[in-house]
Amino acid sequence: MPTSKAIEIRGYRHTKYWFDDGSVVVTIRTLSNGDSEEGTVLFKLHSSLLARHSTYFSRVLDGPATDSRRLDNHAGPCISTVTIPPVLGVRVEDFVSLLEHLYHDTPLSSKAPFTHVASILRVSSPSQLDFSRLHELVRGYLEAMFPSGPLPFTHPNHLEEALALTTAYKIESIRKGIYYSLVTTTDFEADEVGGKEVANRDNNLAVGQDGIIEDSKTRHTVLSPADVERCGKLMAGIVDHFTPILFTPPTTPHMACTDVFADKWMSLVIQSAISDGGVYKPLETLECIKQLDWAAEGLCPACVREKREEWTEEQVVVWQKMDRWLG
């Protein structure tokens, strides 16, 4: 391992990930502190563990990026040091999440908190510290956290960040479902505020690692203008397609059953959909319609079965058409 002139390591030792038997000190500057020593966090870790799993550490631990330094003002032996370049965009909190996994302190699974999974997805990516096997594993966990249609599904919070991650790391399988959740559960459009407030908000936006747009003050991920436009197109497509279906009572081969729909459709379906925004939620609304006890309302068994099959088919149609609406 190459060495250079011994110099002092300055910064704050991490309270947990500073091992007395560690063989390398990894230094990371918090992104908000620039070159300030006050914003530098030190981790004393085991180089063999890092090099075994990370292409990045395997390379730099044997390359010129490794220095030999003394700790603070202490005399004594030097220790190998790796400084993570700020250009990689590695966040201290993401690196801590990575270490929690590597040292088996926090379980990693599809049931882990979204923030933990997102942190490891970023820091393990090829553009950051390149833990290739771990990156593939955590991609699978993210996909499991965000199920897709055509049957109704529920997503966790952090939809904007999840969508940005799918874009940055090309996780196509869950993108459509996240767009659907954004349209049906959030106010995805920009806030209607005054011009000065808009300017201040826009000035705070920054393109972070892998093209993810964040508010530099809150560190919250925000939708890109292109994603806002896609959400708008998706909502328009849903409304145009689903409104006539929702507001038109179905017909059946039996006049008596058709009369039941004519009598009950307004009170059982339309009023409920209007009250809870069901016109924007076709998958959920169709599922609610399927679950109504139509036999108790007077439909014959054959018509109940037929209409439920049609409503299930319509869920599939909506899900497939979303590809076109999203553009």
Coordinates of N, CA and C in Angstrom, one line a residue, residues 190-304:
A190 N -46.7 22.1 -8.7 CA -46.0 23.2 -7.9 C -47.0 24.0 -7.1
D191 N -46.6 24.5 -5.9 CA -47.4 25.3 -5.1 C -47.7 26.6 -5.8
E192 N -48.9 27.1 -5.6 CA -49.3 28.4 -6.2 C -48.9 29.5 -5.2
V193 N -47.7 30.0 -5.3 CA -47.2 31.0 -4.4 C -46.8 32.3 -5.3
G194 N -46.5 33.3 -4.5 CA -46.1 34.6 -5.2 C -44.8 34.4 -6.0
G195 N -44.5 35.4 -6.9 CA -43.4 35.4 -7.7 C -42.1 35.3 -6.9
K196 N -42.0 36.2 -5.9 CA -40.8 36.2 -5.1 C -40.5 34.9 -4.4
E197 N -41.6 34.3 -3.9 CA -41.4 33.0 -3.2 C -41.0 31.9 -4.2
V198 N -41.6 32.0 -5.4 CA -41.2 31.0 -6.4 C -39.7 31.1 -6.7
A199 N -39.3 32.4 -6.9 CA -37.8 32.6 -7.2 C -36.9 32.1 -6.1
N200 N -37.3 32.4 -4.8 CA -36.5 31.9 -3.7 C -36.5 30.4 -3.7
R201 N -37.7 29.7 -3.9 CA -37.7 28.3 -3.9 C -36.8 27.7 -5.0
D202 N -37.0 28.3 -6.2 CA -36.2 27.8 -7.3 C -34.7 28.0 -7.1
N203 N -34.3 29.1 -6.4 CA -32.9 29.3 -6.1 C -32.3 28.2 -5.2
N204 N -33.2 27.6 -4.4 CA -32.8 26.6 -3.4 C -32.6 25.3 -4.1
L205 N -33.1 25.1 -5.3 CA -33.1 23.8 -5.9 C -31.7 23.5 -6.5
A206 N -31.2 22.3 -6.3 CA -29.9 21.9 -6.8 C -29.9 20.5 -7.4
V207 N -29.2 20.3 -8.4 CA -29.1 19.0 -9.0 C -28.0 18.2 -8.3
G208 N -28.4 17.2 -7.5 CA -27.4 16.5 -6.7 C -26.8 15.3 -7.5
Q209 N -26.3 14.3 -6.7 CA -25.7 13.2 -7.3 C -26.7 12.4 -8.2
D210 N -26.2 12.0 -9.4 CA -27.0 11.2 -10.3 C -28.2 12.0 -10.8
G211 N -28.1 13.3 -10.8 CA -29.2 14.1 -11.4 C -30.4 14.2 -10.6
I212 N -30.4 13.9 -9.3 CA -31.6 14.0 -8.4 C -31.7 15.4 -8.0
I213 N -32.9 16.0 -8.1 CA -33.1 17.4 -7.8 C -33.6 17.5 -6.3
E214 N -32.9 18.4 -5.6 CA -33.2 18.5 -4.2 C -33.3 20.0 -3.8
D215 N -34.1 20.3 -2.7 CA -34.1 21.6 -2.1 C -32.9 21.6 -1.2
S216 N -32.0 22.6 -1.5 CA -30.7 22.6 -0.8 C -30.8 22.9 0.7
K217 N -32.0 23.5 1.0 CA -32.2 23.8 2.5 C -32.8 22.7 3.2
T218 N -33.8 22.0 2.7 CA -34.5 21.0 3.4 C -33.9 19.6 3.1
R219 N -33.1 19.5 2.0 CA -32.6 18.2 1.5 C -33.7 17.3 1.0
H220 N -34.9 17.8 0.8 CA -36.0 17.0 0.3 C -35.9 16.9 -1.2
T221 N -36.1 15.7 -1.7 CA -36.2 15.5 -3.2 C -37.5 16.1 -3.7
V222 N -37.4 16.8 -4.9 CA -38.5 17.4 -5.5 C -38.6 16.8 -6.9
L223 N -39.8 16.8 -7.5 CA -40.1 16.3 -8.8 C -39.4 17.3 -9.8
S224 N -38.8 16.6 -10.8 CA -38.3 17.4 -11.9 C -39.4 18.0 -12.7
P225 N -39.2 19.1 -13.5 CA -40.3 19.6 -14.4 C -40.8 18.5 -15.3
A226 N -40.0 17.7 -15.8 CA -40.4 16.6 -16.7 C -41.4 15.6 -16.0
D227 N -41.1 15.3 -14.8 CA -41.9 14.4 -14.0 C -43.3 15.1 -13.6
V228 N -43.2 16.3 -13.3 CA -44.5 17.1 -13.1 C -45.4 17.0 -14.3
E229 N -44.7 17.2 -15.5 CA -45.5 17.2 -16.7 C -46.1 15.8 -17.0
R230 N -45.3 14.7 -16.7 CA -45.8 13.4 -16.9 C -47.0 13.1 -16.0
C231 N -46.9 13.6 -14.8 CA -48.0 13.4 -13.8 C -49.2 14.1 -14.3
G232 N -49.1 15.3 -14.9 CA -50.2 16.0 -15.4 C -50.8 15.2 -16.6
K233 N -50.0 14.7 -17.5 CA -50.5 13.9 -18.6 C -51.2 12.6 -18.1
L234 N -50.7 12.0 -17.1 CA -51.3 10.8 -16.6 C -52.6 11.1 -16.0
M235 N -52.7 12.2 -15.2 CA -54.0 12.5 -14.6 C -55.1 12.8 -15.7
A236 N -54.7 13.6 -16.7 CA -55.6 13.9 -17.8 C -56.0 12.6 -18.5
G237 N -55.1 11.7 -18.8 CA -55.5 10.5 -19.4 C -56.5 9.6 -18.6
I238 N -56.2 9.6 -17.3 CA -57.1 8.8 -16.4 C -58.5 9.4 -16.4
V239 N -58.6 10.7 -16.3 CA -59.9 11.4 -16.2 C -60.7 11.2 -17.5
D240 N -60.0 11.4 -18.6 CA -60.7 11.3 -19.9 C -61.2 9.9 -20.1
H241 N -60.4 8.9 -19.7 CA -60.8 7.5 -20.0 C -61.8 7.0 -19.0
F242 N -61.6 7.4 -17.7 CA -62.4 6.7 -16.7 C -63.7 7.5 -16.4
T243 N -63.8 8.7 -16.7 CA -65.1 9.5 -16.4 C -66.3 8.9 -17.0
P244 N -66.3 8.6 -18.3 CA -67.5 8.0 -18.9 C -67.8 6.6 -18.3
I245 N -66.8 5.9 -18.0 CA -67.1 4.5 -17.4 C -67.7 4.7 -16.0
L246 N -67.2 5.6 -15.2 CA -67.7 5.8 -13.9 C -69.1 6.4 -13.8
F247 N -69.4 7.3 -14.7 CA -70.7 8.0 -14.7 C -71.8 7.4 -15.6
T248 N -71.5 6.2 -16.1 CA -72.5 5.5 -17.0 C -72.9 4.2 -16.3
P249 N -74.1 4.0 -15.9 CA -74.5 2.7 -15.3 C -74.3 1.6 -16.3
P250 N -73.8 0.4 -15.9 CA -73.5 -0.7 -16.9 C -74.9 -1.3 -17.3
T251 N -74.8 -2.0 -18.4 CA -75.9 -2.8 -18.9 C -75.6 -4.2 -18.8
T252 N -76.6 -5.1 -18.8 CA -76.5 -6.5 -18.7 C -77.4 -7.2 -19.7
P253 N -77.3 -8.5 -20.0 CA -78.2 -9.2 -20.9 C -79.6 -9.2 -20.3
H254 N -79.8 -9.0 -19.0 CA -81.1 -9.1 -18.3 C -81.6 -7.7 -18.0
M255 N -82.8 -7.5 -18.4 CA -83.4 -6.1 -18.2 C -83.5 -5.9 -16.7
A256 N -83.9 -6.9 -15.9 CA -84.0 -6.7 -14.5 C -82.7 -6.2 -13.8
C257 N -81.6 -6.9 -14.3 CA -80.3 -6.5 -13.7 C -79.9 -5.2 -14.2
T258 N -80.2 -4.8 -15.4 CA -79.8 -3.5 -15.9 C -80.6 -2.4 -15.1
D259 N -81.8 -2.7 -14.8 CA -82.6 -1.8 -14.0 C -82.0 -1.6 -12.6
V260 N -81.4 -2.6 -12.0 CA -80.8 -2.5 -10.7 C -79.6 -1.5 -10.8
F261 N -78.8 -1.7 -11.8 CA -77.7 -0.7 -12.0 C -78.2 0.7 -12.2
A262 N -79.3 0.9 -13.0 CA -79.8 2.2 -13.2 C -80.3 2.8 -11.9
D263 N -80.9 2.0 -11.0 CA -81.5 2.5 -9.8 C -80.4 2.8 -8.7
K264 N -79.3 1.9 -8.7 CA -78.4 1.9 -7.6 C -77.1 2.6 -7.9
W265 N -76.7 2.8 -9.2 CA -75.4 3.2 -9.5 C -75.0 4.6 -8.9
M266 N -76.0 5.5 -9.0 CA -75.7 6.8 -8.4 C -75.4 6.8 -6.9
S267 N -76.2 6.1 -6.2 CA -76.1 6.1 -4.7 C -74.9 5.3 -4.3
L268 N -74.7 4.1 -4.9 CA -73.6 3.2 -4.5 C -72.3 3.5 -5.1
V269 N -72.2 4.1 -6.2 CA -70.9 4.2 -6.9 C -70.6 5.7 -7.1
I270 N -71.4 6.4 -7.8 CA -71.0 7.8 -8.2 C -70.8 8.7 -7.0
Q271 N -71.8 8.7 -6.1 CA -71.6 9.6 -5.0 C -70.4 9.3 -4.1
S272 N -70.1 8.0 -4.0 CA -69.0 7.6 -3.2 C -67.7 8.0 -3.9
A273 N -67.6 7.9 -5.2 CA -66.5 8.2 -6.0 C -66.2 9.7 -6.0
I274 N -67.3 10.5 -6.0 CA -67.2 12.0 -6.0 C -66.6 12.4 -4.6
S275 N -67.1 11.8 -3.5 CA -66.7 12.2 -2.2 C -65.3 11.9 -1.9
D276 N -64.7 10.8 -2.4 CA -63.3 10.5 -2.1 C -62.3 10.6 -3.3
G277 N -62.7 11.3 -4.3 CA -61.8 11.5 -5.4 C -61.6 10.3 -6.3
G278 N -62.6 9.4 -6.3 CA -62.5 8.1 -7.0 C -62.3 8.3 -8.5
V279 N -62.7 9.4 -9.1 CA -62.5 9.6 -10.5 C -61.1 9.6 -10.9
Y280 N -60.2 10.0 -10.0 CA -58.7 10.0 -10.2 C -58.1 8.7 -9.8
K281 N -58.9 7.7 -9.3 CA -58.3 6.5 -8.7 C -59.0 5.3 -9.4
P282 N -58.8 5.1 -10.6 CA -59.6 4.0 -11.3 C -59.4 2.6 -10.7
L283 N -58.1 2.3 -10.4 CA -57.9 0.9 -9.9 C -58.6 0.7 -8.6
E284 N -58.5 1.7 -7.7 CA -59.2 1.5 -6.4 C -60.7 1.6 -6.5
T285 N -61.2 2.5 -7.4 CA -62.7 2.6 -7.6 C -63.3 1.4 -8.2
L286 N -62.6 0.8 -9.2 CA -63.1 -0.4 -9.8 C -63.1 -1.6 -8.8
E287 N -62.1 -1.6 -7.9 CA -62.0 -2.6 -6.9 C -63.1 -2.5 -5.9
C288 N -63.5 -1.2 -5.5 CA -64.6 -1.0 -4.6 C -65.9 -1.5 -5.3
I289 N -66.1 -1.2 -6.5 CA -67.3 -1.6 -7.2 C -67.4 -3.1 -7.3
K290 N -66.3 -3.8 -7.5 CA -66.3 -5.2 -7.5 C -66.7 -5.8 -6.2
Q291 N -66.3 -5.1 -5.1 CA -66.5 -5.7 -3.7 C -68.0 -5.4 -3.2
L292 N -68.7 -4.5 -3.9 CA -70.1 -4.3 -3.5 C -70.9 -5.6 -3.6
D293 N -71.9 -5.7 -2.7 CA -72.7 -6.9 -2.7 C -73.9 -6.7 -3.7
W294 N -73.5 -6.9 -4.9 CA -74.5 -6.7 -6.0 C -75.7 -7.7 -5.9
A295 N -75.4 -8.9 -5.5 CA -76.4 -9.9 -5.3 C -77.5 -9.4 -4.4
A296 N -77.1 -8.8 -3.3 CA -78.0 -8.3 -2.3 C -78.9 -7.2 -2.9
E297 N -78.3 -6.5 -3.9 CA -79.1 -5.4 -4.5 C -80.0 -5.9 -5.5
G298 N -79.9 -7.2 -5.9 CA -80.9 -7.7 -6.8 C -80.3 -8.3 -8.1
L299 N -79.0 -8.2 -8.3 CA -78.4 -8.8 -9.5 C -78.4 -10.3 -9.4
C300 N -78.6 -11.0 -10.6 CA -78.5 -12.4 -10.6 C -77.1 -12.9 -10.5
P301 N -76.8 -14.1 -10.1 CA -75.4 -14.6 -10.0 C -74.6 -14.5 -11.3
A302 N -75.2 -14.8 -12.4 CA -74.5 -14.8 -13.6 C -74.1 -13.3 -14.0
C303 N -74.9 -12.3 -13.7 CA -74.5 -11.0 -14.0 C -73.5 -10.4 -13.0
V304 N -73.6 -10.9 -11.8 CA -72.6 -10.5 -10.8 C -71.2 -11.0 -11.3

